Tab-separated table of C-alpha atoms in Angstrom:
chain	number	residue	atom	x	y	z
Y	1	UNK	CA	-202.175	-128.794	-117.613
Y	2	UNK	CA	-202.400	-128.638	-121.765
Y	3	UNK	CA	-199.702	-128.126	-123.106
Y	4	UNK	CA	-197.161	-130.330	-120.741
Y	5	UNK	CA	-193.923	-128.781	-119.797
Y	6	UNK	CA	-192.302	-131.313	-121.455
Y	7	UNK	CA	-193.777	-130.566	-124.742
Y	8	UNK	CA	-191.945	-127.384	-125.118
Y	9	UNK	CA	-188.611	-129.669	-125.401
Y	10	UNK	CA	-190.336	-131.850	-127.648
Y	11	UNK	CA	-191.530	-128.516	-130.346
Y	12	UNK	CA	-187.441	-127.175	-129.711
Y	13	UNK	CA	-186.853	-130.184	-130.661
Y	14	UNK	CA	-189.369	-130.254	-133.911
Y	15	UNK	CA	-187.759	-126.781	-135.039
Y	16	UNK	CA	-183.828	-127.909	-134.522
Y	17	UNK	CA	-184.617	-130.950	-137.161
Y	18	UNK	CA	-186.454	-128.320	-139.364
Y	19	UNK	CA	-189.467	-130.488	-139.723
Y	20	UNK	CA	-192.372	-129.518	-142.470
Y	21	UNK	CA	-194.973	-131.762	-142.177
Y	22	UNK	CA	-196.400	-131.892	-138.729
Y	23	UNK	CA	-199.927	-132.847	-136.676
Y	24	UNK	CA	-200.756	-132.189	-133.368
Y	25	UNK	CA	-202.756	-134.816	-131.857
Y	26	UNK	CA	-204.640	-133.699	-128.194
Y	27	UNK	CA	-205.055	-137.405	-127.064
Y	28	UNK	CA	-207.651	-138.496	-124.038
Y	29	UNK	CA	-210.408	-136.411	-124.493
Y	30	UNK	CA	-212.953	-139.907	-123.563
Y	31	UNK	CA	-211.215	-138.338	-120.487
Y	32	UNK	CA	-212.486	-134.847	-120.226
Y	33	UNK	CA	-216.080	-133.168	-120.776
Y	34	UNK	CA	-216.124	-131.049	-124.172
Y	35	UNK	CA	-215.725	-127.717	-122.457
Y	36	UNK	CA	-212.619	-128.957	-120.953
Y	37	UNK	CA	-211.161	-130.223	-124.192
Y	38	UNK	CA	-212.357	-126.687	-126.190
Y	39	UNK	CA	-209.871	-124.852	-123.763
Y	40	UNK	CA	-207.420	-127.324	-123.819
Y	41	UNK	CA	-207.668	-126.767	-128.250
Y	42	UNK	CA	-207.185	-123.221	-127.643
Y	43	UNK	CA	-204.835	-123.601	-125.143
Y	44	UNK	CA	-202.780	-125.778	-127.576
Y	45	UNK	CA	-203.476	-123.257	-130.782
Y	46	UNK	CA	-201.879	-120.628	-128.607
Y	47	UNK	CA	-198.670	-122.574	-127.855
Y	48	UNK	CA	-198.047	-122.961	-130.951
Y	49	UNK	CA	-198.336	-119.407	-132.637
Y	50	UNK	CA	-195.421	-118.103	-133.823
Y	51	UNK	CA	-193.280	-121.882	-134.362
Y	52	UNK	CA	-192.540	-123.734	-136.906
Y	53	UNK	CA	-195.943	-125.620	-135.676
Y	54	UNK	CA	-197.710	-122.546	-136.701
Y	55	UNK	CA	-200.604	-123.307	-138.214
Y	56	UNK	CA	-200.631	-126.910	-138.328
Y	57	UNK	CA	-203.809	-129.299	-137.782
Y	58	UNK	CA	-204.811	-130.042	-133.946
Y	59	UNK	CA	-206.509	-133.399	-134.038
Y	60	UNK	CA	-208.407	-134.243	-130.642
Y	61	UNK	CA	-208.409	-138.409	-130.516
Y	62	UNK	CA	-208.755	-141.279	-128.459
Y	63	UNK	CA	-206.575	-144.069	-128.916
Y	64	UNK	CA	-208.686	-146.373	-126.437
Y	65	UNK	CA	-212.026	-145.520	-128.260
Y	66	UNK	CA	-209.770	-145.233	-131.559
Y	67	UNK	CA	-212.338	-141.877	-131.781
Y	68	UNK	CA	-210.402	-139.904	-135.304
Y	69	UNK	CA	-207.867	-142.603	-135.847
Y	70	UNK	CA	-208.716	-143.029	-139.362
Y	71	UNK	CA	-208.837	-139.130	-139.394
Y	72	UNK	CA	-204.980	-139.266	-138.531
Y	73	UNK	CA	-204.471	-142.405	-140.874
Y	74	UNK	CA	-206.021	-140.980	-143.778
Y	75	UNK	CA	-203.803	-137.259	-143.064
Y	76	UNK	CA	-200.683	-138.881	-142.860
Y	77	UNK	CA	-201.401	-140.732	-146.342
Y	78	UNK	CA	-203.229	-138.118	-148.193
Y	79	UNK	CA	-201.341	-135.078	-146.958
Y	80	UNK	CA	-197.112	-136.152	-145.823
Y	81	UNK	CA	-195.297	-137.147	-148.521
Y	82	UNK	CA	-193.329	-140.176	-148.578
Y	83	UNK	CA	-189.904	-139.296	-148.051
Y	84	UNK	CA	-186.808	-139.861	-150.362
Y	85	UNK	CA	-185.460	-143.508	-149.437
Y	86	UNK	CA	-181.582	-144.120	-150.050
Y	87	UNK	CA	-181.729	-147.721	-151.420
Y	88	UNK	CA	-177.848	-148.178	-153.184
Y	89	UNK	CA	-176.048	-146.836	-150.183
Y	90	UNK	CA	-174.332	-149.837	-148.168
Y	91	UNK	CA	-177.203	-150.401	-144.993
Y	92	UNK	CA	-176.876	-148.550	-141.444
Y	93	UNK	CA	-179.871	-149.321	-139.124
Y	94	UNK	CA	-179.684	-147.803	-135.294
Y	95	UNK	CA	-180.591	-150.623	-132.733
Y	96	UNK	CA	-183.551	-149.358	-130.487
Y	97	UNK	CA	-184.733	-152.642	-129.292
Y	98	UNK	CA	-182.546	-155.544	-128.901
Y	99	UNK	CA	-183.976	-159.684	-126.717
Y	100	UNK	CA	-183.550	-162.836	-126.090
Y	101	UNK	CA	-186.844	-164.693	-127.635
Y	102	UNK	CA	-185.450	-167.905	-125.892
Y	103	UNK	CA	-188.141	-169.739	-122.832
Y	104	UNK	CA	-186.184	-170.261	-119.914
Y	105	UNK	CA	-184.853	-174.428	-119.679
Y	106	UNK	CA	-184.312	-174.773	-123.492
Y	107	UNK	CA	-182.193	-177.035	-124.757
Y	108	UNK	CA	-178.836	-176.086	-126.932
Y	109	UNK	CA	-180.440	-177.075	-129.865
Y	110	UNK	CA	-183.428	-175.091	-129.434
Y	111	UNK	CA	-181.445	-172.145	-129.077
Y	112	UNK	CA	-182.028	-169.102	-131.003
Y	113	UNK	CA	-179.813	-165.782	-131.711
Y	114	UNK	CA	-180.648	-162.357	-130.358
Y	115	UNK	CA	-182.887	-160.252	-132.211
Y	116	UNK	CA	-182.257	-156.632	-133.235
Y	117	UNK	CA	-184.982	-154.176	-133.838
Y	118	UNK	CA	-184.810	-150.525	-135.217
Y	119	UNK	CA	-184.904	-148.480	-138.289
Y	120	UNK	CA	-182.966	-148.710	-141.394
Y	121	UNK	CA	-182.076	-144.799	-142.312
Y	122	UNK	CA	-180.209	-146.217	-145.778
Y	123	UNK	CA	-179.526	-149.606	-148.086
Y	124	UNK	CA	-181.045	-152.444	-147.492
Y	125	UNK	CA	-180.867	-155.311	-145.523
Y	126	UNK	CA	-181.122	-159.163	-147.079
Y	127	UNK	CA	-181.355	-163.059	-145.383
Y	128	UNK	CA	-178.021	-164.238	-145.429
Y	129	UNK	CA	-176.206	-160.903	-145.118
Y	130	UNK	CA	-172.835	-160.773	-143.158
Y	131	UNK	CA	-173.607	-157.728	-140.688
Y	132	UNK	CA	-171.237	-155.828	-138.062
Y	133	UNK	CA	-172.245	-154.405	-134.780
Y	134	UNK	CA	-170.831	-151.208	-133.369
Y	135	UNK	CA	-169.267	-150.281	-130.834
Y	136	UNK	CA	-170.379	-154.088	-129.902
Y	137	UNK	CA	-169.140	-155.579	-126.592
Y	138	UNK	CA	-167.305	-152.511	-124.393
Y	139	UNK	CA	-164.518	-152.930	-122.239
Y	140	UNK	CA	-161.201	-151.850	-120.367
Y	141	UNK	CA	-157.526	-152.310	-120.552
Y	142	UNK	CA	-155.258	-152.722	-117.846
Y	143	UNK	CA	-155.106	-149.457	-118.064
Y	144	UNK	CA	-158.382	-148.287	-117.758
Y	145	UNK	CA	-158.818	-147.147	-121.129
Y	146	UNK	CA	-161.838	-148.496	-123.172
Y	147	UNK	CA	-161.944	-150.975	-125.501
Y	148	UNK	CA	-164.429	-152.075	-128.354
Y	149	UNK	CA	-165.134	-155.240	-130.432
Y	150	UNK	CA	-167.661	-155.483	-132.708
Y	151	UNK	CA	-169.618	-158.119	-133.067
Y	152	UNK	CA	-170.251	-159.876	-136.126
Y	153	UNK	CA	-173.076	-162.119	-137.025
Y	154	UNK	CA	-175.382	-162.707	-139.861
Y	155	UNK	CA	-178.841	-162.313	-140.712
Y	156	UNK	CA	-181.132	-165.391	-140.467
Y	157	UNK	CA	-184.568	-163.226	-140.127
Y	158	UNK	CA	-186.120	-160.492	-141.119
Y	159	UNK	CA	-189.758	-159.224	-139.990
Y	160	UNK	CA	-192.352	-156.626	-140.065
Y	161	UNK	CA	-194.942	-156.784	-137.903
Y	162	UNK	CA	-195.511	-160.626	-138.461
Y	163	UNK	CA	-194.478	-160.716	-141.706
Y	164	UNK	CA	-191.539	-162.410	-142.713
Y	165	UNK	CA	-189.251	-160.925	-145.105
Y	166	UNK	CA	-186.585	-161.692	-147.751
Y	167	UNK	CA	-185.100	-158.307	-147.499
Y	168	UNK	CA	-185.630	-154.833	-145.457
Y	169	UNK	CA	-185.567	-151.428	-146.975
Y	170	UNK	CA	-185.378	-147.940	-145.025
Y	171	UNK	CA	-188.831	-147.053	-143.049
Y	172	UNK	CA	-190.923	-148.709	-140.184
Y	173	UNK	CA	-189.267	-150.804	-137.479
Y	174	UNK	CA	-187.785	-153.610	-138.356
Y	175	UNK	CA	-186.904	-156.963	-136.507
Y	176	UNK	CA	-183.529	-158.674	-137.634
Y	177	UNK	CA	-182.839	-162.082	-136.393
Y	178	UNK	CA	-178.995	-162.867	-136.226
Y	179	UNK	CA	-176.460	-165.765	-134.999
Y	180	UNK	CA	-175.499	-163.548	-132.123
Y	181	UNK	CA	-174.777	-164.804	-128.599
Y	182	UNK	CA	-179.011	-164.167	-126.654
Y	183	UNK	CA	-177.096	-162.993	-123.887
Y	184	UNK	CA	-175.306	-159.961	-126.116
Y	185	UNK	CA	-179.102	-159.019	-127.346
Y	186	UNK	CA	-181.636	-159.382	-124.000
Y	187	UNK	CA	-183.026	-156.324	-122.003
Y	188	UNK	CA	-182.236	-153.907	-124.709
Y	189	UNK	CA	-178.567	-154.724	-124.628
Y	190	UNK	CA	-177.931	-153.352	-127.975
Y	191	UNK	CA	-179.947	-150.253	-127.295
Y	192	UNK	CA	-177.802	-147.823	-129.090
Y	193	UNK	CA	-175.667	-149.793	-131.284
Y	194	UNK	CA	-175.341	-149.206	-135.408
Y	195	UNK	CA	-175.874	-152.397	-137.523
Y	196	UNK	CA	-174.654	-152.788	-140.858
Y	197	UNK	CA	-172.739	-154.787	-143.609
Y	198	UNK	CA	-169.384	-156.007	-142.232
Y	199	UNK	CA	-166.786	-153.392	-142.857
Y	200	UNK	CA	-168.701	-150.764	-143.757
Y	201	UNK	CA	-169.724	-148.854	-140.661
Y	202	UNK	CA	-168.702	-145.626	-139.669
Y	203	UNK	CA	-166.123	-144.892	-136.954
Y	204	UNK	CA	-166.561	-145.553	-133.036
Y	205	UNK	CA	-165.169	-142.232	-131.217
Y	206	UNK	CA	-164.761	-141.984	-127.413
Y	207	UNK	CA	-164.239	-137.913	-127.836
Y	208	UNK	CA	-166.301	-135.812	-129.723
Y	209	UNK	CA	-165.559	-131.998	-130.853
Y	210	UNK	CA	-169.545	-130.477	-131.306
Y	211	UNK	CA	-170.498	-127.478	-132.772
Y	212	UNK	CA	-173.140	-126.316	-130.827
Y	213	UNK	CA	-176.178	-123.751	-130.419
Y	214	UNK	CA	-177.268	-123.380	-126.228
Y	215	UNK	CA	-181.615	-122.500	-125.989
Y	216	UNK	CA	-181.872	-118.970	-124.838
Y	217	UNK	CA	-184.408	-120.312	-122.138
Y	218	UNK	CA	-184.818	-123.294	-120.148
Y	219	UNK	CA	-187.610	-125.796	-121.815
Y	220	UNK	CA	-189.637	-128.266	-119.654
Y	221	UNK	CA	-189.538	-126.444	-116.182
Y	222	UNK	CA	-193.019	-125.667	-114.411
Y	223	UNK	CA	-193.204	-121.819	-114.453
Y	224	UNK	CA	-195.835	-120.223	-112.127
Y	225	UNK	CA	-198.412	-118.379	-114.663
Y	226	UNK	CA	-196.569	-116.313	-117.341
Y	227	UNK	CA	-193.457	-116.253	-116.207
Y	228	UNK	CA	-190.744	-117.748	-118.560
Y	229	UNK	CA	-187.830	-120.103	-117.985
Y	230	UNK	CA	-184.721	-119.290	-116.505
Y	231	UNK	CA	-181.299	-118.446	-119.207
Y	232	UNK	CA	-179.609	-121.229	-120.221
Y	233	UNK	CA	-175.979	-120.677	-118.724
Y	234	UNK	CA	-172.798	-120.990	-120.864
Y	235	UNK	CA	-171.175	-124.719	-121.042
Y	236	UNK	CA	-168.255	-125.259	-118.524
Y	237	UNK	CA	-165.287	-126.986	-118.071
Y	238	UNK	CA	-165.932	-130.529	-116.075
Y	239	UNK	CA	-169.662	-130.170	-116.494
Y	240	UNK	CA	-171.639	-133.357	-117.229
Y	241	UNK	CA	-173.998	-133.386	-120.047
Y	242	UNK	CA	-175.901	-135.863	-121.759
Y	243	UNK	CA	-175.493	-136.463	-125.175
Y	244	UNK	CA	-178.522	-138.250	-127.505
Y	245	UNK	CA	-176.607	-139.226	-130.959
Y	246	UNK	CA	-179.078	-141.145	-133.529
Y	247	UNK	CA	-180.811	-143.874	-130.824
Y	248	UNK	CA	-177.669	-143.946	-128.208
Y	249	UNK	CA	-178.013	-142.295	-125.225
Y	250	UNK	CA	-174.455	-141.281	-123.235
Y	251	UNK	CA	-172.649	-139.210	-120.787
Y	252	UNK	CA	-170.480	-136.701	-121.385
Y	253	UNK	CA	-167.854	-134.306	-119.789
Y	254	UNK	CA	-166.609	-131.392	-121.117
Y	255	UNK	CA	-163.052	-130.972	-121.550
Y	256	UNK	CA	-162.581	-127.192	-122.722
Y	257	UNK	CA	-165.003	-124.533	-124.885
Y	258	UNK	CA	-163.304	-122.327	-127.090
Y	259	UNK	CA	-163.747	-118.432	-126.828
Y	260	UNK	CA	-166.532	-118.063	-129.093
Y	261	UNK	CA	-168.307	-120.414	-126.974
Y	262	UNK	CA	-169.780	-122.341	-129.815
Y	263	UNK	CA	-167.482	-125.450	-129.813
Y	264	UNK	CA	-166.425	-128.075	-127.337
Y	265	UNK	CA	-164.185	-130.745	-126.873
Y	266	UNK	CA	-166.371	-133.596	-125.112
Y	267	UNK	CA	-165.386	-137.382	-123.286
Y	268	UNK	CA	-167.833	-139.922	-123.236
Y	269	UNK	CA	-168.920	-142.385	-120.564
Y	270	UNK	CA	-169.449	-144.553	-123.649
Y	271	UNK	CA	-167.856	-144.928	-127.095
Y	272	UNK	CA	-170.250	-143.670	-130.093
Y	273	UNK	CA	-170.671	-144.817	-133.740
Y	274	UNK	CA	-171.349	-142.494	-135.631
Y	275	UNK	CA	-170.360	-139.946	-138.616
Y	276	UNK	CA	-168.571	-137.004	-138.158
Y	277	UNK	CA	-171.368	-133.920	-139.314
Y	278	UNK	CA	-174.069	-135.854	-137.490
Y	279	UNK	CA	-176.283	-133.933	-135.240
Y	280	UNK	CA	-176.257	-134.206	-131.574
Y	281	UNK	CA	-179.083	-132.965	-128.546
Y	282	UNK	CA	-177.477	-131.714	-125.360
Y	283	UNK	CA	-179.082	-131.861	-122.334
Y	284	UNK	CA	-178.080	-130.663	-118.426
Y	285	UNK	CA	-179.140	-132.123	-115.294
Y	286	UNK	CA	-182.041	-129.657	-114.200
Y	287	UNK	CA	-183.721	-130.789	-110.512
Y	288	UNK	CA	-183.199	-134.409	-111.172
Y	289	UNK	CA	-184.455	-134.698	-114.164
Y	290	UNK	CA	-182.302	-134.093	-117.662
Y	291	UNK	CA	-183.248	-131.236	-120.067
Y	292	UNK	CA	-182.828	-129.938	-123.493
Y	293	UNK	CA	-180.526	-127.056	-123.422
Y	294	UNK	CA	-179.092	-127.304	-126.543
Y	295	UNK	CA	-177.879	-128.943	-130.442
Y	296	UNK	CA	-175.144	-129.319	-132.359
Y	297	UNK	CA	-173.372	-131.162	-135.194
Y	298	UNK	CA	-170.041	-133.486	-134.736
Y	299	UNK	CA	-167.037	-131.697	-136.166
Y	300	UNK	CA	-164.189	-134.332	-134.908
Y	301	UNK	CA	-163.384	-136.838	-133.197
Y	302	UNK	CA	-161.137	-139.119	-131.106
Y	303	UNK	CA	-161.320	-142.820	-132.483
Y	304	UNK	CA	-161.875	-145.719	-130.074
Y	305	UNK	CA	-159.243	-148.658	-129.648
Y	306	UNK	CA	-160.783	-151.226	-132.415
């Protein structure tokens, strides 16, 4: 079917960040005859009416053919703007890929760090640079109460693409090569994690207090023809959620709601960095998979043992 359930989540998601500029790309069509691909335009135009999509340009492409790729290059160029980059603020990057580049059977001295790869959202990064790592390497007490130490390192690459850099400013992906341990860094270890200048990043909280707004209908649930999605229920005490928080995915129970029913007291499976005002997707276990039900911002917190 065009549109995929899931999309609705991914368009709720589009209007809670308020988003201005955006394309709509219908993707395969090498796959489908023309008639097909009409419908699935139209059926795509229609989803969209009334959204903060509304109006905006539905580009039918092939990726494998690379059919209107330069179409797509030339309207995010010509048409997006380039947005504001913070370049004086002290650098925060969120970790969304972290490996081990080592080949298995090589020697200690041929041993390199773990690499760290994500987005800069502020400063910049330089070779040389002492960073920090947070939460870092999670653990327990002996009495069961969590635990983090950073990890601290320094930067002895920087790339983009394949090109190597002396420094690394906010947008793209960026690769950062450090000192750290390859065993800290492989399979995505890091996934998650907030990497900055030493002593500079923001507090790691293993409670959060979230200000929150619930969907008014289920998103990204198979409906049979027009029929919409089921209410989304009130939060309650002892549920499970899951919380996404810049690139770090965790569990969360709720502890109490207030009256209102617009605030709640949350404890995480696993400590957060993060700033307090930051904004926060909650999603409920729906038939085994996990689905949007609502967004928030952080209004307090309960720091983690440091």
């Amino acid at each position: 079917s065009c549109p995929q359930p899931q999309t609705s989540e991914h368009l709720a998601a589009v209007e809670i960040m308020q988003l201005k500029n955006i394309i709509i790309l219908q993707n395969k069509i090498d796959l489908v005859s023309e008639a097909v691909a009409l419908n699935q335009h139209e059926a795509i135009r229609k989803f969209i009416q009334g959204t903060i999509a509304d109006g905006s340009p539905i580009v039918p492409v092939s990726a494998q053919l690379k059919y209107n790729v330069d179409a797509v290059c030339e309207y995010l160029i010509k048409r997006i703007p380039v947005p504001v980059r913070d370049f004086t603020s002290e650098p925060n990057m969120i970790v969304i890929r972290s490996f081990d580049v080592n080949k298995p059977g090589a020697s200690v001295d041929e041993v390199e760090g773990g690499i760290a790869g994500g987005s800069i959202l502020r400063g910049v990064l330089r070779l040389g640079q002492d960073i920090e790592v947070r939460p870092g390497i999670v653990s327990k007490d002996s009495e069961g109460n969590l635990k983090c130490t950073p990890i601290f390192s320094r930067i002895i690459g920087l790339k983009a693409e394949q090109n190597d850099l002396q420094f690394a400013v906010p947008g793209g992906l960026i690769g950062v090569g450090t000192t750290v341990d390859p065993t800290l860094t492989r399979a995505d270890r890091l996934v998650g994690q907030v990497l900055g200048s030493k002593g500079s990043l923001p507090e790691i909280y293993v409670e959060l207090e979230v200000n929150f707004f619930l969907l008014r209908r289920l998103l990204g649930v198979r409906t049979a023809g027009s029929e919409k999605g089921a209410k989304v229920s009130k939060l309650a005490k002892a549920e499970v959620l899951m919380l996404n928080i810049g690139s770090m995915c965790t569990g969360a129970r709720v502890v109490s709601v207030n009256k209102s029913g617009d605030s709640a007291k949350l404890t995480l499976t696993s400590p957060v960095c993060t700033r307090i005002g930051e904004k926060v997707a909650l999603s409920r276990r729906i038939e085994s998979h996990w689905r949007l039900v609502g967004w928030g911002s952080l209004s307090d917190g309960v720091p983690a043992t440091v």
